[in-house]
mmCIF file of C-alpha atoms and ligand atoms in Angstrom:
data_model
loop_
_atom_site.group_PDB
_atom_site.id
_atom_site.type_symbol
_atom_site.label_atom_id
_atom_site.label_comp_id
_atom_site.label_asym_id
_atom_site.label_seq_id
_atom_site.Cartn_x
_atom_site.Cartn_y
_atom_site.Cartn_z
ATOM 1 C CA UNK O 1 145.987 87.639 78.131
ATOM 2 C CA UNK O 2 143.936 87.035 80.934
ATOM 3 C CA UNK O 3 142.402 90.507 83.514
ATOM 4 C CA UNK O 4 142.173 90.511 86.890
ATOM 5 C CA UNK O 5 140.487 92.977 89.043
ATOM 6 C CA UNK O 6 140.868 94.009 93.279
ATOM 7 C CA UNK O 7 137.941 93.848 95.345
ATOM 8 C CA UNK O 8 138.343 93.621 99.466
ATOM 9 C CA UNK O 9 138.660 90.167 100.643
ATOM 10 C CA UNK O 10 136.268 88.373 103.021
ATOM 11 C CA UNK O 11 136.237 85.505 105.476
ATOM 12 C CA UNK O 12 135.391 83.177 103.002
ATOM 13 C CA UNK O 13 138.509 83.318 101.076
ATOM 14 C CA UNK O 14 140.449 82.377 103.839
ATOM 15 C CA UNK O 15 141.897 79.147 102.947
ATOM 16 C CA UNK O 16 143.461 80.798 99.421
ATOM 17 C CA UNK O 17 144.744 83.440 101.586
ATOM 18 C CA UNK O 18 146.747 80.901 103.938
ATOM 19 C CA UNK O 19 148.066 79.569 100.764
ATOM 20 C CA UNK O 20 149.254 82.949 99.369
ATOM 21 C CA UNK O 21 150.024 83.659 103.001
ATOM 22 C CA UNK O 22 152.414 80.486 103.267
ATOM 23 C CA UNK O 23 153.971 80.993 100.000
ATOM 24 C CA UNK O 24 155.067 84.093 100.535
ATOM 25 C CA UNK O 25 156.892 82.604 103.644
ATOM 26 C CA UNK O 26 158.355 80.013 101.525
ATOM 27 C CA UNK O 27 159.988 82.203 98.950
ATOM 28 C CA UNK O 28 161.720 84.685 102.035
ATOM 29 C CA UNK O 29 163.162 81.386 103.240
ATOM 30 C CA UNK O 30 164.572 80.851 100.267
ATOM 31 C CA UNK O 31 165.971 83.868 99.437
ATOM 32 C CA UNK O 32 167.719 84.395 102.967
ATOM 33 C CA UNK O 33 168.396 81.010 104.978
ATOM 34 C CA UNK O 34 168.811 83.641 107.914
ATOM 35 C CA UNK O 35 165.557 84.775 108.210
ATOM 36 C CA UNK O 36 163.264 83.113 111.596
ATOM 37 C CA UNK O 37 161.449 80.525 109.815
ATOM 38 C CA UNK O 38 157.856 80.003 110.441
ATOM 39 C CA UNK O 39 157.210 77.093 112.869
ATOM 40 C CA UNK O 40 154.828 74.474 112.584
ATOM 41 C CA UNK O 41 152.594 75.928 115.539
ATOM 42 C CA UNK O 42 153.093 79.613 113.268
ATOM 43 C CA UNK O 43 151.763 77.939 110.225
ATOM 44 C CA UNK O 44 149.213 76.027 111.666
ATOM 45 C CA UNK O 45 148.489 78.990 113.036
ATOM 46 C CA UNK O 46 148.587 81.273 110.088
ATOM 47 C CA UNK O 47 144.578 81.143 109.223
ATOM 48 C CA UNK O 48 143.854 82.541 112.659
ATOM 49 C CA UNK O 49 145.836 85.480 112.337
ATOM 50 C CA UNK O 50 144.555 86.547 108.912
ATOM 51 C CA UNK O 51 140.775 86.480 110.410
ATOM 52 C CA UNK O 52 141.581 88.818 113.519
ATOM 53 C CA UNK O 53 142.574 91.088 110.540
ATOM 54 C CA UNK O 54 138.799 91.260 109.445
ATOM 55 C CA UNK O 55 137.657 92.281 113.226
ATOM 56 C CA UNK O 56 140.347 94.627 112.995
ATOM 57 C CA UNK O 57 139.353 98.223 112.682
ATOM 58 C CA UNK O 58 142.637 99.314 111.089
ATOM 59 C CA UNK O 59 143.388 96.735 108.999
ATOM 60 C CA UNK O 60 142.576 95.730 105.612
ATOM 61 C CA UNK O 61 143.246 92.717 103.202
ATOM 62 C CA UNK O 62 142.537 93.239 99.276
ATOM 63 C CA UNK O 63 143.126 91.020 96.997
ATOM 64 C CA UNK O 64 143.433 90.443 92.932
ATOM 65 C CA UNK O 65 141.227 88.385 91.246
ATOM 66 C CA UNK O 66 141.422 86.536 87.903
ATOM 67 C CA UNK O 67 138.463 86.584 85.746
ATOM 68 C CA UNK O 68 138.016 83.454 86.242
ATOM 69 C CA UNK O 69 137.714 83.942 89.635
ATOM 70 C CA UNK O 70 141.402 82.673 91.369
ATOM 71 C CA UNK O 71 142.826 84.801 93.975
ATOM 72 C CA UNK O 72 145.893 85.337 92.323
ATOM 73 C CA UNK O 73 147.329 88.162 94.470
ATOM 74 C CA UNK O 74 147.068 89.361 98.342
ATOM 75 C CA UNK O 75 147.977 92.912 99.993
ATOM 76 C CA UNK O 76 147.479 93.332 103.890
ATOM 77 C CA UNK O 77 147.628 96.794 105.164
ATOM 78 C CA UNK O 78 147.840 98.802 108.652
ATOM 79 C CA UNK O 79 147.633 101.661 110.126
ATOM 80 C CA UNK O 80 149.153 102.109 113.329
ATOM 81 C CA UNK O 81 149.128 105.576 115.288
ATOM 82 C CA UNK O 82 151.351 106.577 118.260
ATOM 83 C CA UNK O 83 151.703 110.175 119.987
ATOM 84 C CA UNK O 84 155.562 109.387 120.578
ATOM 85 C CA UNK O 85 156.574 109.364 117.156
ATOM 86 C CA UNK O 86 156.367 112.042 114.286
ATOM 87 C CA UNK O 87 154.954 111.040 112.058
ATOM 88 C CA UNK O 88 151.436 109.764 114.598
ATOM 89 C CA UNK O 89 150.170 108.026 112.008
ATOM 90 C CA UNK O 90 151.459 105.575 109.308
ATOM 91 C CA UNK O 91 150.434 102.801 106.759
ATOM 92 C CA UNK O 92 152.157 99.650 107.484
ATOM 93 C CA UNK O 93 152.189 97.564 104.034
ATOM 94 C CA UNK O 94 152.305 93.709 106.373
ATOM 95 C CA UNK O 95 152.235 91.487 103.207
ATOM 96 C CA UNK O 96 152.195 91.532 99.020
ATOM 97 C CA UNK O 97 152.195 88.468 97.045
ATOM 98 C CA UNK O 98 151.298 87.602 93.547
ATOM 99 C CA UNK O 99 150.845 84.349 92.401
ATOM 100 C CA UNK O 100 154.499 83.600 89.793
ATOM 101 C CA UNK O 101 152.561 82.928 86.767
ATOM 102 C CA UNK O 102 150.334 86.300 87.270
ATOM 103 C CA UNK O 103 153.519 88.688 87.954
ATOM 104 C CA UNK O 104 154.684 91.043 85.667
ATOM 105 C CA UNK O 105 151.304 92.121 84.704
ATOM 106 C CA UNK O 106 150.742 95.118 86.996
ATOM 107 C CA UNK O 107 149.320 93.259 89.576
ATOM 108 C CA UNK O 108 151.561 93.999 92.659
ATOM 109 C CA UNK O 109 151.691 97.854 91.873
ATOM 110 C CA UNK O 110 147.694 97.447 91.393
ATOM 111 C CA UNK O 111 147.207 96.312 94.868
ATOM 112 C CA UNK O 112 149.468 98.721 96.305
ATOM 113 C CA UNK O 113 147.222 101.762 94.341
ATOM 114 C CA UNK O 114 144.427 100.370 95.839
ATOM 115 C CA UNK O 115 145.843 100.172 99.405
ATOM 116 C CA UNK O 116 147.312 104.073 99.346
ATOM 117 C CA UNK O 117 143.392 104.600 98.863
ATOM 118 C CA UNK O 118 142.130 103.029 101.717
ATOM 119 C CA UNK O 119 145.416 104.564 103.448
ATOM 120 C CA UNK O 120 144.755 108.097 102.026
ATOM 121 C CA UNK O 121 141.157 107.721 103.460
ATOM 122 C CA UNK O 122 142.837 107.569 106.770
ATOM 123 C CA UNK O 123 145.317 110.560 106.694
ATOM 124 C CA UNK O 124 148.327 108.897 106.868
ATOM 125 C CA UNK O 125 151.491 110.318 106.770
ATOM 126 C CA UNK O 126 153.849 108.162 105.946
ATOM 127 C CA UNK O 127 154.015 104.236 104.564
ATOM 128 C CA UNK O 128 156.336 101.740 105.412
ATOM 129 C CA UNK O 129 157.250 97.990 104.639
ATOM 130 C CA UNK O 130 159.201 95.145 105.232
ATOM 131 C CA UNK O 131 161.202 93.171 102.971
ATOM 132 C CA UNK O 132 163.946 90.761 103.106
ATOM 133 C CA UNK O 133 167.680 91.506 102.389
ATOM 134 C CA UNK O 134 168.206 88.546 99.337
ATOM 135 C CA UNK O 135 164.611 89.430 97.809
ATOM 136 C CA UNK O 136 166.375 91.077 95.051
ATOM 137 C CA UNK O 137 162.504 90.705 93.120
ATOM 138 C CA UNK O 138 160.998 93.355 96.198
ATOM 139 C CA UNK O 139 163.964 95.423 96.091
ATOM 140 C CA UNK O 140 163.346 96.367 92.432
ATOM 141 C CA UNK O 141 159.531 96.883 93.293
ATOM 142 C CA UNK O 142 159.687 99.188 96.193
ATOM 143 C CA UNK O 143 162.531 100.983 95.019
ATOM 144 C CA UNK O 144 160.815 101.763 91.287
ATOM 145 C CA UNK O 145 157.724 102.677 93.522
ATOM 146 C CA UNK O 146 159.629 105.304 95.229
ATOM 147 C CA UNK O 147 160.590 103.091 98.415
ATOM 148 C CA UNK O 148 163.687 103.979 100.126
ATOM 149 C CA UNK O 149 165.459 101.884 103.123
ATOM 150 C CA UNK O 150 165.962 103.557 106.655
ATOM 151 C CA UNK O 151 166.333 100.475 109.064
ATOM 152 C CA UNK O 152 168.692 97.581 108.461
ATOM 153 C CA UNK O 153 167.532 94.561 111.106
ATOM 154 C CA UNK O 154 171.291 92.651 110.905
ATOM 155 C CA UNK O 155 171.000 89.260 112.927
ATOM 156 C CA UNK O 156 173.394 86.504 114.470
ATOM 157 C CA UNK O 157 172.637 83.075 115.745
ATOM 158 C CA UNK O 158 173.398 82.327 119.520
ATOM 159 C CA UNK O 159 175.530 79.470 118.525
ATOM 160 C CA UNK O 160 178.148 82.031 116.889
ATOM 161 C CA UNK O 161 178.387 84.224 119.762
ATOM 162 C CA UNK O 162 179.044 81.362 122.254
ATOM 163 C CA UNK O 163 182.109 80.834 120.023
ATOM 164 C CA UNK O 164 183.121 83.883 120.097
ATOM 165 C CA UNK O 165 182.320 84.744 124.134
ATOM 166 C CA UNK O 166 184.769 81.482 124.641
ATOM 167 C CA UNK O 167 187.377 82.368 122.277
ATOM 168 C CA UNK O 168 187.407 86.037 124.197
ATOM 169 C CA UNK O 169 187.246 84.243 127.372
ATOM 170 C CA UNK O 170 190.594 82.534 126.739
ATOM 171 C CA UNK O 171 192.401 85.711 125.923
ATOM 172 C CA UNK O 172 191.603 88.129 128.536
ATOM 173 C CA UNK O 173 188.402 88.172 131.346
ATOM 174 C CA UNK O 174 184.841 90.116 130.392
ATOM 175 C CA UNK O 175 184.723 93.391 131.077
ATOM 176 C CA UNK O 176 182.110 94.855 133.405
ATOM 177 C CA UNK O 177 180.038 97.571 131.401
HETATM 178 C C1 COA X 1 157.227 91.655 94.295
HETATM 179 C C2 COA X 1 155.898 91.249 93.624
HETATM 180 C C3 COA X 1 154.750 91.473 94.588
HETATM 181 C C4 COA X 1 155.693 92.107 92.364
HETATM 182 O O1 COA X 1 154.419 91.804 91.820
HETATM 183 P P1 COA X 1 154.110 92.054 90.253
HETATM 184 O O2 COA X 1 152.661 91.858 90.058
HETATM 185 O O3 COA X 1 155.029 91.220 89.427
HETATM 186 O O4 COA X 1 154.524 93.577 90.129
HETATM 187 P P2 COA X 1 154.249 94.583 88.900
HETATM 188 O O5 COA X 1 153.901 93.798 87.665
HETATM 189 O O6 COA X 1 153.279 95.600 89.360
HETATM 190 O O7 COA X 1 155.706 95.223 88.718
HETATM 191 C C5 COA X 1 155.930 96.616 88.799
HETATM 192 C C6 COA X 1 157.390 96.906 88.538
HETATM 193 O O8 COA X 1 158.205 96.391 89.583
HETATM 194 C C7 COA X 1 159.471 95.956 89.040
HETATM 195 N N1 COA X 1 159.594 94.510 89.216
HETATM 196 C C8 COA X 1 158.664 93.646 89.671
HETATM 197 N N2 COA X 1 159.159 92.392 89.729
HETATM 198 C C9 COA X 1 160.436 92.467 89.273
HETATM 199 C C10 COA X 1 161.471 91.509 89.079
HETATM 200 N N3 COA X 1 161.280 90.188 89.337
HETATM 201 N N4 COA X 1 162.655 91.924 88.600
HETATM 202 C C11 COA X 1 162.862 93.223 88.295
HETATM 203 N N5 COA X 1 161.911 94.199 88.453
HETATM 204 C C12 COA X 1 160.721 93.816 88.945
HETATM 205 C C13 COA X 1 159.417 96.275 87.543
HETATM 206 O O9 COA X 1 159.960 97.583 87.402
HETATM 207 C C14 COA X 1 157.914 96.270 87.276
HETATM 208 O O10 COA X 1 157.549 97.056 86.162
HETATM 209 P P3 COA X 1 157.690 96.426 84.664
HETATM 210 O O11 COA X 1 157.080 95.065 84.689
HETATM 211 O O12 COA X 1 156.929 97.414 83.835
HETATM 212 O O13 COA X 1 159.155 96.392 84.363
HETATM 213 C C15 COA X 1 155.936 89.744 93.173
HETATM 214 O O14 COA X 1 157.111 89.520 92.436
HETATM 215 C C16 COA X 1 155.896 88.754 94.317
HETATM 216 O O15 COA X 1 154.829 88.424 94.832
HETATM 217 N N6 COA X 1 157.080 88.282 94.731
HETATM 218 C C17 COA X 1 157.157 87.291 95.808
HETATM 219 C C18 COA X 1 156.740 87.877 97.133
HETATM 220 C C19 COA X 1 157.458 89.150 97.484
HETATM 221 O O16 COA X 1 158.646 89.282 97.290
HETATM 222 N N7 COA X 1 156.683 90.086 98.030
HETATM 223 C C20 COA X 1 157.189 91.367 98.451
HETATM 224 C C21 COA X 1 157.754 91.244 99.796
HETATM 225 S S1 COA X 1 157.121 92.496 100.831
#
Protein backbone atom coordinates (compact mmCIF):
# COMPACT_ATOMS: atom_id res chain seq x y z
CA UNK A 1 0.00 0.00 0.00
CA UNK A 2 1.15 3.21 -0.88
CA UNK A 3 2.05 6.35 2.34
CA UNK A 4 1.33 9.65 2.14
CA UNK A 5 2.45 12.36 4.38
CA UNK A 6 0.94 16.38 5.19
CA UNK A 7 3.16 19.16 4.74
CA UNK A 8 1.61 22.98 4.31
CA UNK A 9 0.83 23.78 0.82
CA UNK A 10 2.37 26.60 -1.25
CA UNK A 11 1.59 28.75 -4.24
CA UNK A 12 2.99 26.45 -6.48
CA UNK A 13 0.55 23.76 -6.04
CA UNK A 14 -2.13 25.80 -7.01
CA UNK A 15 -3.41 24.32 -10.09
CA UNK A 16 -3.85 20.62 -8.15
CA UNK A 17 -5.57 22.53 -5.56
CA UNK A 18 -8.26 24.05 -8.10
CA UNK A 19 -8.69 20.55 -9.17
CA UNK A 20 -9.29 19.12 -5.65
CA UNK A 21 -11.02 22.43 -5.09
CA UNK A 22 -13.52 21.80 -8.12
CA UNK A 23 -14.08 18.28 -7.34
CA UNK A 24 -15.14 18.71 -4.21
CA UNK A 25 -17.83 21.07 -5.76
CA UNK A 26 -18.75 18.46 -8.13
CA UNK A 27 -19.50 15.69 -5.70
CA UNK A 28 -21.92 18.34 -3.29
CA UNK A 29 -23.78 18.86 -6.56
CA UNK A 30 -24.32 15.59 -6.84
CA UNK A 31 -25.30 14.62 -3.70
CA UNK A 32 -27.94 17.55 -3.26
CA UNK A 33 -29.30 19.06 -6.71
CA UNK A 34 -30.41 21.94 -4.22
CA UNK A 35 -27.32 23.20 -3.31
CA UNK A 36 -26.15 26.97 -5.30
CA UNK A 37 -24.02 25.58 -7.89
CA UNK A 38 -20.77 27.14 -8.66
CA UNK A 39 -20.96 29.44 -11.74
CA UNK A 40 -18.71 29.64 -14.48
CA UNK A 41 -17.34 33.19 -13.33
CA UNK A 42 -17.02 31.14 -9.50
CA UNK A 43 -14.96 28.47 -11.09
CA UNK A 44 -13.00 30.43 -13.23
CA UNK A 45 -12.56 32.15 -10.40
CA UNK A 46 -11.73 29.46 -7.95
CA UNK A 47 -7.65 29.73 -8.28
CA UNK A 48 -7.86 33.32 -7.12
CA UNK A 49 -9.54 32.67 -4.05
CA UNK A 50 -7.30 29.82 -2.88
CA UNK A 51 -4.10 32.29 -3.26
CA UNK A 52 -5.64 35.22 -1.06
CA UNK A 53 -5.66 32.25 1.43
CA UNK A 54 -1.73 32.25 1.43
CA UNK A 55 -1.65 36.27 2.17
CA UNK A 56 -4.06 35.46 4.69
CA UNK A 57 -2.86 35.69 8.23
CA UNK A 58 -5.51 33.33 9.60
CA UNK A 59 -5.76 30.94 7.20
CA UNK A 60 -4.08 27.85 6.33
CA UNK A 61 -4.18 25.14 3.50
CA UNK A 62 -2.37 21.61 4.20
CA UNK A 63 -2.40 19.11 2.15
CA UNK A 64 -1.58 15.09 1.82
CA UNK A 65 0.92 13.94 -0.28
CA UNK A 66 1.59 10.55 -1.92
CA UNK A 67 5.03 9.31 -1.94
CA UNK A 68 5.19 9.69 -5.11
CA UNK A 69 4.55 13.06 -4.83
CA UNK A 70 0.47 13.61 -5.96
CA UNK A 71 -1.53 15.86 -3.90
CA UNK A 72 -3.99 13.46 -3.09
CA UNK A 73 -5.84 15.32 -0.30
CA UNK A 74 -6.63 19.19 0.66
CA UNK A 75 -7.81 20.77 4.17
CA UNK A 76 -8.40 24.67 4.34
CA UNK A 77 -8.75 26.10 7.73
CA UNK A 78 -9.84 29.52 9.55
CA UNK A 79 -9.93 31.19 12.30
CA UNK A 80 -12.27 33.87 12.67
CA UNK A 81 -12.64 36.00 16.01
CA UNK A 82 -15.56 38.30 16.98
CA UNK A 83 -16.23 40.11 20.49
CA UNK A 84 -20.13 39.56 19.92
CA UNK A 85 -20.14 35.99 20.14
CA UNK A 86 -19.02 33.49 22.96
CA UNK A 87 -17.08 31.68 22.00
CA UNK A 88 -14.48 34.99 20.37
CA UNK A 89 -12.61 32.74 18.70
CA UNK A 90 -13.20 29.62 16.49
CA UNK A 91 -11.62 27.27 13.80
CA UNK A 92 -13.62 27.27 10.73
CA UNK A 93 -12.77 23.80 8.84
CA UNK A 94 -13.71 25.74 4.88
CA UNK A 95 -12.85 22.57 2.83
CA UNK A 96 -11.64 18.57 3.11
CA UNK A 97 -11.22 16.46 0.16
CA UNK A 98 -9.42 13.30 -0.56
CA UNK A 99 -8.80 12.10 -3.77
CA UNK A 100 -11.61 8.53 -4.14
CA UNK A 101 -8.93 6.12 -4.77
CA UNK A 102 -6.79 7.46 -1.57
CA UNK A 103 -9.93 7.40 0.97
CA UNK A 104 -10.30 5.05 3.51
CA UNK A 105 -6.74 5.14 4.43
CA UNK A 106 -6.72 7.70 7.26
CA UNK A 107 -6.16 10.44 5.17
CA UNK A 108 -9.14 12.83 5.88
CA UNK A 109 -8.87 12.31 9.77
CA UNK A 110 -4.92 12.93 9.15
CA UNK A 111 -5.48 16.31 7.79
CA UNK A 112 -7.95 17.23 10.25
CA UNK A 113 -5.11 16.19 13.25
CA UNK A 114 -2.91 18.30 11.61
CA UNK A 115 -5.28 21.31 11.30
CA UNK A 116 -6.50 21.12 15.29
CA UNK A 117 -2.58 21.78 15.59
CA UNK A 118 -2.24 24.75 13.79
CA UNK A 119 -5.81 25.61 15.43
CA UNK A 120 -4.62 24.68 18.99
CA UNK A 121 -1.59 27.02 18.31
CA UNK A 122 -4.13 29.72 18.08
CA UNK A 123 -6.36 29.17 21.22
CA UNK A 124 -9.37 28.39 19.74
CA UNK A 125 -12.31 27.52 21.36
CA UNK A 126 -14.44 25.92 19.40
CA UNK A 127 -14.38 24.28 15.57
CA UNK A 128 -16.95 24.27 13.18
CA UNK A 129 -17.78 23.01 9.54
CA UNK A 130 -19.94 22.84 6.80
CA UNK A 131 -21.31 19.98 5.08
CA UNK A 132 -24.09 19.18 2.84
CA UNK A 133 -27.43 17.51 3.85
CA UNK A 134 -27.21 14.23 1.10
CA UNK A 135 -23.30 13.82 1.85
CA UNK A 136 -24.14 10.81 3.75
CA UNK A 137 -19.91 10.01 3.25
CA UNK A 138 -19.21 13.56 5.62
CA UNK A 139 -21.93 12.78 7.87
CA UNK A 140 -20.27 9.51 8.98
CA UNK A 141 -16.83 11.43 9.21
CA UNK A 142 -17.69 14.33 11.36
CA UNK A 143 -20.01 12.54 13.39
CA UNK A 144 -17.29 9.50 14.26
CA UNK A 145 -14.91 12.56 14.86
CA UNK A 146 -17.10 13.85 17.50
CA UNK A 147 -19.01 16.48 15.18
CA UNK A 148 -22.42 17.33 16.16
CA UNK A 149 -25.05 19.56 14.02
CA UNK A 150 -26.45 22.92 15.52
CA UNK A 151 -27.62 24.91 12.34
CA UNK A 152 -29.84 23.48 9.63
CA UNK A 153 -29.60 26.12 6.40
CA UNK A 154 -33.23 24.75 4.74
CA UNK A 155 -33.67 26.53 1.24
CA UNK A 156 -36.52 27.15 -1.45
CA UNK A 157 -36.30 28.34 -4.98
CA UNK A 158 -38.12 31.70 -5.89
CA UNK A 159 -40.01 29.95 -8.55
CA UNK A 160 -41.95 27.84 -5.75
CA UNK A 161 -42.89 30.68 -3.70
CA UNK A 162 -44.34 32.69 -6.65
CA UNK A 163 -46.68 29.66 -6.87
CA UNK A 164 -47.54 29.67 -3.77
CA UNK A 165 -47.86 33.82 -3.19
CA UNK A 166 -50.50 33.40 -6.31
CA UNK A 167 -52.30 30.47 -5.14
CA UNK A 168 -52.70 32.56 -1.59
CA UNK A 169 -53.52 35.52 -3.56
CA UNK A 170 -56.62 33.87 -5.02
CA UNK A 171 -57.99 32.81 -1.70
CA UNK A 172 -57.85 35.70 0.52
CA UNK A 173 -55.57 39.29 0.21
CA UNK A 174 -51.80 39.50 1.98
CA UNK A 175 -51.73 40.41 5.20
CA UNK A 176 -49.82 43.47 6.36
CA UNK A 177 -47.15 42.32 9.05
C1 LIG B 1 -15.13 12.66 3.80
C2 LIG B 1 -13.69 12.36 3.35
C3 LIG B 1 -12.85 13.61 3.45
C4 LIG B 1 -13.10 11.27 4.26
O1 LIG B 1 -11.74 11.08 3.91
P1 LIG B 1 -10.99 9.68 4.23
O2 LIG B 1 -9.56 9.88 3.96
O3 LIG B 1 -11.68 8.57 3.50
O4 LIG B 1 -11.29 9.55 5.78
P2 LIG B 1 -10.64 8.52 6.84
O5 LIG B 1 -9.99 7.38 6.10
O6 LIG B 1 -9.79 9.30 7.76
O7 LIG B 1 -11.95 7.99 7.57
C5 LIG B 1 -12.13 8.10 8.97
C6 LIG B 1 -13.44 7.47 9.36
O8 LIG B 1 -14.54 8.21 8.84
C7 LIG B 1 -15.62 7.30 8.52
N1 LIG B 1 -15.85 7.34 7.07
C8 LIG B 1 -15.13 7.97 6.13
N2 LIG B 1 -15.67 7.80 4.91
C9 LIG B 1 -16.77 7.02 5.09
C10 LIG B 1 -17.75 6.48 4.21
N3 LIG B 1 -17.69 6.68 2.86
N4 LIG B 1 -18.73 5.72 4.72
C11 LIG B 1 -18.79 5.46 6.04
N5 LIG B 1 -17.88 5.94 6.95
C12 LIG B 1 -16.89 6.72 6.47
C13 LIG B 1 -15.14 5.91 8.92
O9 LIG B 1 -15.56 5.71 10.26
C14 LIG B 1 -13.62 6.07 8.83
O10 LIG B 1 -12.92 5.16 9.65
P3 LIG B 1 -12.67 3.64 9.12
O11 LIG B 1 -12.15 3.74 7.72
O12 LIG B 1 -11.66 3.12 10.10
O13 LIG B 1 -13.99 2.94 9.19
C15 LIG B 1 -13.66 11.81 1.88
O14 LIG B 1 -14.59 10.76 1.77
C16 LIG B 1 -13.99 12.84 0.83
O15 LIG B 1 -13.13 13.61 0.40
N6 LIG B 1 -15.26 12.88 0.41
C17 LIG B 1 -15.68 13.82 -0.64
C18 LIG B 1 -15.63 15.25 -0.15
C19 LIG B 1 -16.36 15.48 1.14
O16 LIG B 1 -17.44 14.97 1.36
N7 LIG B 1 -15.73 16.28 2.00
C20 LIG B 1 -16.27 16.63 3.28
C21 LIG B 1 -17.20 17.76 3.12
S1 LIG B 1 -16.83 19.01 4.27
Amino acid sequence: MSNWSIREANEANIERLIELRLALQDHMERCNSRIWRLSAQGREGAGEHLSQIFSDENAVIFVAVSDDGEIVGMIIGRIETSDKYVPSTAGTIRLLFVSESWRRRGIGSGLVRRLYQFFASRGIEAISVRYVVGNDEAVQFWTKIGFKPIIITASKRFSDLEQIIAAEDKIKPLEKS
